[in-house]
């Protein structure tokens, strides 16, 4: 769901809603969701404020 919302596939692009769904999936151990949340923090897109420390922590969690 997060990817569809982020990429505007079948719905209008909504980074804030995409982040919400990535966060929910990440809490359940979904590696791709943690990685994509890291990307949003790294890039600082629209409703997600750029935060390199949070991005790094999520990239490391996804790598483990």
PDB file of N, CA and C in Angstrom, residues 17-59:
ATOM      1  N   UNK A  17       0.761   9.421   3.592  1.00  0.00           N
ATOM      2  CA  UNK A  17       0.054   8.150   3.752  1.00  0.00           C
ATOM      3  C   UNK A  17       0.986   6.980   3.456  1.00  0.00           C
ATOM      4  N   UNK A  18       1.858   7.133   2.458  1.00  0.00           N
ATOM      5  CA  UNK A  18       2.833   6.084   2.150  1.00  0.00           C
ATOM      6  C   UNK A  18       3.715   5.829   3.364  1.00  0.00           C
ATOM      7  N   UNK A  19       4.198   6.893   3.990  1.00  0.00           N
ATOM      8  CA  UNK A  19       5.043   6.756   5.172  1.00  0.00           C
ATOM      9  C   UNK A  19       4.290   6.032   6.286  1.00  0.00           C
ATOM     10  N   UNK A  20       3.025   6.374   6.478  1.00  0.00           N
ATOM     11  CA  UNK A  20       2.202   5.724   7.501  1.00  0.00           C
ATOM     12  C   UNK A  20       2.190   4.205   7.287  1.00  0.00           C
ATOM     13  N   UNK A  21       1.944   3.780   6.041  1.00  0.00           N
ATOM     14  CA  UNK A  21       1.866   2.348   5.760  1.00  0.00           C
ATOM     15  C   UNK A  21       3.236   1.687   5.830  1.00  0.00           C
ATOM     16  N   UNK A  22       4.287   2.380   5.418  1.00  0.00           N
ATOM     17  CA  UNK A  22       5.638   1.830   5.571  1.00  0.00           C
ATOM     18  C   UNK A  22       5.954   1.622   7.048  1.00  0.00           C
ATOM     19  N   UNK A  23       5.563   2.581   7.868  1.00  0.00           N
ATOM     20  CA  UNK A  23       5.814   2.488   9.301  1.00  0.00           C
ATOM     21  C   UNK A  23       5.084   1.283   9.907  1.00  0.00           C
ATOM     22  N   UNK A  24       3.830   1.095   9.525  1.00  0.00           N
ATOM     23  CA  UNK A  24       3.057  -0.051  10.027  1.00  0.00           C
ATOM     24  C   UNK A  24       3.721  -1.371   9.617  1.00  0.00           C
ATOM     25  N   UNK A  25       4.145  -1.461   8.368  1.00  0.00           N
ATOM     26  CA  UNK A  25       4.791  -2.686   7.895  1.00  0.00           C
ATOM     27  C   UNK A  25       6.152  -2.865   8.553  1.00  0.00           C
ATOM     28  N   UNK A  26       6.883  -1.778   8.732  1.00  0.00           N
ATOM     29  CA  UNK A  26       8.195  -1.845   9.379  1.00  0.00           C
ATOM     30  C   UNK A  26       8.107  -2.340  10.805  1.00  0.00           C
ATOM     31  N   UNK A  27       7.054  -1.944  11.509  1.00  0.00           N
ATOM     32  CA  UNK A  27       6.848  -2.395  12.890  1.00  0.00           C
ATOM     33  C   UNK A  27       6.636  -3.907  12.951  1.00  0.00           C
ATOM     34  N   UNK A  28       6.209  -4.480  11.836  1.00  0.00           N
ATOM     35  CA  UNK A  28       5.977  -5.923  11.775  1.00  0.00           C
ATOM     36  C   UNK A  28       7.172  -6.656  11.170  1.00  0.00           C
ATOM     37  N   UNK A  29       8.283  -5.939  10.986  1.00  0.00           N
ATOM     38  CA  UNK A  29       9.508  -6.559  10.513  1.00  0.00           C
ATOM     39  C   UNK A  29       9.693  -6.614   9.012  1.00  0.00           C
ATOM     40  N   UNK A  30       8.919  -5.861   8.266  1.00  0.00           N
ATOM     41  CA  UNK A  30       9.041  -5.858   6.810  1.00  0.00           C
ATOM     42  C   UNK A  30      10.273  -5.048   6.399  1.00  0.00           C
ATOM     43  N   UNK A  31      11.264  -5.724   5.840  1.00  0.00           N
ATOM     44  CA  UNK A  31      12.556  -5.106   5.511  1.00  0.00           C
ATOM     45  C   UNK A  31      12.419  -4.012   4.458  1.00  0.00           C
ATOM     46  N   UNK A  32      11.677  -4.279   3.400  1.00  0.00           N
ATOM     47  CA  UNK A  32      11.508  -3.299   2.318  1.00  0.00           C
ATOM     48  C   UNK A  32      10.857  -2.015   2.830  1.00  0.00           C
ATOM     49  N   UNK A  33       9.921  -2.148   3.756  1.00  0.00           N
ATOM     50  CA  UNK A  33       9.254  -0.972   4.325  1.00  0.00           C
ATOM     51  C   UNK A  33      10.250  -0.125   5.116  1.00  0.00           C
ATOM     52  N   UNK A  34      11.109  -0.769   5.902  1.00  0.00           N
ATOM     53  CA  UNK A  34      12.126  -0.034   6.667  1.00  0.00           C
ATOM     54  C   UNK A  34      13.059   0.699   5.713  1.00  0.00           C
ATOM     55  N   UNK A  35      13.467   0.033   4.651  1.00  0.00           N
ATOM     56  CA  UNK A  35      14.347   0.645   3.654  1.00  0.00           C
ATOM     57  C   UNK A  35      13.680   1.859   2.998  1.00  0.00           C
ATOM     58  N   UNK A  36      12.422   1.717   2.599  1.00  0.00           N
ATOM     59  CA  UNK A  36      11.712   2.815   1.942  1.00  0.00           C
ATOM     60  C   UNK A  36      11.469   3.989   2.889  1.00  0.00           C
ATOM     61  N   UNK A  37      11.220   3.700   4.166  1.00  0.00           N
ATOM     62  CA  UNK A  37      11.097   4.780   5.151  1.00  0.00           C
ATOM     63  C   UNK A  37      12.442   5.508   5.256  1.00  0.00           C
ATOM     64  N   UNK A  38      13.523   4.743   5.249  1.00  0.00           N
ATOM     65  CA  UNK A  38      14.854   5.346   5.271  1.00  0.00           C
ATOM     66  C   UNK A  38      15.074   6.269   4.086  1.00  0.00           C
ATOM     67  N   UNK A  39      14.628   5.841   2.918  1.00  0.00           N
ATOM     68  CA  UNK A  39      14.753   6.689   1.724  1.00  0.00           C
ATOM     69  C   UNK A  39      13.973   7.986   1.873  1.00  0.00           C
ATOM     70  N   UNK A  40      12.765   7.886   2.414  1.00  0.00           N
ATOM     71  CA  UNK A  40      11.965   9.098   2.590  1.00  0.00           C
ATOM     72  C   UNK A  40      12.649  10.064   3.560  1.00  0.00           C
ATOM     73  N   UNK A  41      13.211   9.532   4.651  1.00  0.00           N
ATOM     74  CA  UNK A  41      13.939  10.391   5.587  1.00  0.00           C
ATOM     75  C   UNK A  41      15.196  10.959   4.933  1.00  0.00           C
ATOM     76  N   UNK A  42      15.892  10.153   4.167  1.00  0.00           N
ATOM     77  CA  UNK A  42      17.133  10.602   3.523  1.00  0.00           C
ATOM     78  C   UNK A  42      16.860  11.725   2.517  1.00  0.00           C
ATOM     79  N   UNK A  43      15.812  11.556   1.720  1.00  0.00           N
ATOM     80  CA  UNK A  43      15.499  12.529   0.675  1.00  0.00           C
ATOM     81  C   UNK A  43      14.741  13.737   1.206  1.00  0.00           C
ATOM     82  N   UNK A  44      14.042  13.565   2.324  1.00  0.00           N
ATOM     83  CA  UNK A  44      13.278  14.675   2.885  1.00  0.00           C
ATOM     84  C   UNK A  44      12.194  15.156   1.951  1.00  0.00           C
ATOM     85  N   UNK A  45      11.418  14.249   1.477  1.00  0.00           N
ATOM     86  CA  UNK A  45      10.383  14.592   0.511  1.00  0.00           C
ATOM     87  C   UNK A  45       9.104  15.091   1.172  1.00  0.00           C
ATOM     88  N   UNK A  46       8.560  16.119   0.630  1.00  0.00           N
ATOM     89  CA  UNK A  46       7.261  16.693   0.979  1.00  0.00           C
ATOM     90  C   UNK A  46       6.966  16.679   2.475  1.00  0.00           C
ATOM     91  N   UNK A  47       6.138  15.761   2.934  1.00  0.00           N
ATOM     92  CA  UNK A  47       5.687  15.795   4.320  1.00  0.00           C
ATOM     93  C   UNK A  47       6.657  15.123   5.293  1.00  0.00           C
ATOM     94  N   UNK A  48       7.739  14.532   4.785  1.00  0.00           N
ATOM     95  CA  UNK A  48       8.734  13.879   5.646  1.00  0.00           C
ATOM     96  C   UNK A  48       9.964  14.779   5.724  1.00  0.00           C
ATOM     97  N   UNK A  49      10.266  15.252   6.926  1.00  0.00           N
ATOM     98  CA  UNK A  49      11.405  16.147   7.129  1.00  0.00           C
ATOM     99  C   UNK A  49      12.703  15.344   7.015  1.00  0.00           C
ATOM    100  N   UNK A  50      13.663  15.880   6.273  1.00  0.00           N
ATOM    101  CA  UNK A  50      14.942  15.200   6.079  1.00  0.00           C
ATOM    102  C   UNK A  50      15.637  14.975   7.422  1.00  0.00           C
ATOM    103  N   UNK A  51      16.069  13.732   7.640  1.00  0.00           N
ATOM    104  CA  UNK A  51      16.738  13.370   8.888  1.00  0.00           C
ATOM    105  C   UNK A  51      17.702  12.228   8.587  1.00  0.00           C
ATOM    106  N   UNK A  52      18.988  12.572   8.428  1.00  0.00           N
ATOM    107  CA  UNK A  52      19.983  11.576   8.056  1.00  0.00           C
ATOM    108  C   UNK A  52      20.194  10.527   9.142  1.00  0.00           C
ATOM    109  N   UNK A  53      20.083  10.907  10.405  1.00  0.00           N
ATOM    110  CA  UNK A  53      20.278   9.951  11.503  1.00  0.00           C
ATOM    111  C   UNK A  53      19.183   8.878  11.487  1.00  0.00           C
ATOM    112  N   UNK A  54      17.943   9.289  11.293  1.00  0.00           N
ATOM    113  CA  UNK A  54      16.839   8.319  11.229  1.00  0.00           C
ATOM    114  C   UNK A  54      16.977   7.450   9.985  1.00  0.00           C
ATOM    115  N   UNK A  55      17.377   8.064   8.881  1.00  0.00           N
ATOM    116  CA  UNK A  55      17.568   7.302   7.646  1.00  0.00           C
ATOM    117  C   UNK A  55      18.632   6.226   7.845  1.00  0.00           C
ATOM    118  N   UNK A  56      19.754   6.588   8.449  1.00  0.00           N
ATOM    119  CA  UNK A  56      20.830   5.628   8.683  1.00  0.00           C
ATOM    120  C   UNK A  56      20.365   4.488   9.583  1.00  0.00           C
ATOM    121  N   UNK A  57      19.638   4.806  10.633  1.00  0.00           N
ATOM    122  CA  UNK A  57      19.140   3.775  11.553  1.00  0.00           C
ATOM    123  C   UNK A  57      18.211   2.811  10.821  1.00  0.00           C
ATOM    124  N   UNK A  58      17.369   3.319   9.951  1.00  0.00           N
ATOM    125  CA  UNK A  58      16.453   2.451   9.201  1.00  0.00           C
ATOM    126  C   UNK A  58      17.195   1.614   8.160  1.00  0.00           C
ATOM    127  N   UNK A  59      18.207   2.204   7.505  1.00  0.00           N
ATOM    128  CA  UNK A  59      19.004   1.436   6.546  1.00  0.00           C
ATOM    129  C   UNK A  59      19.741   0.298   7.251  1.00  0.00           C
TER     130      UNK A  59
END
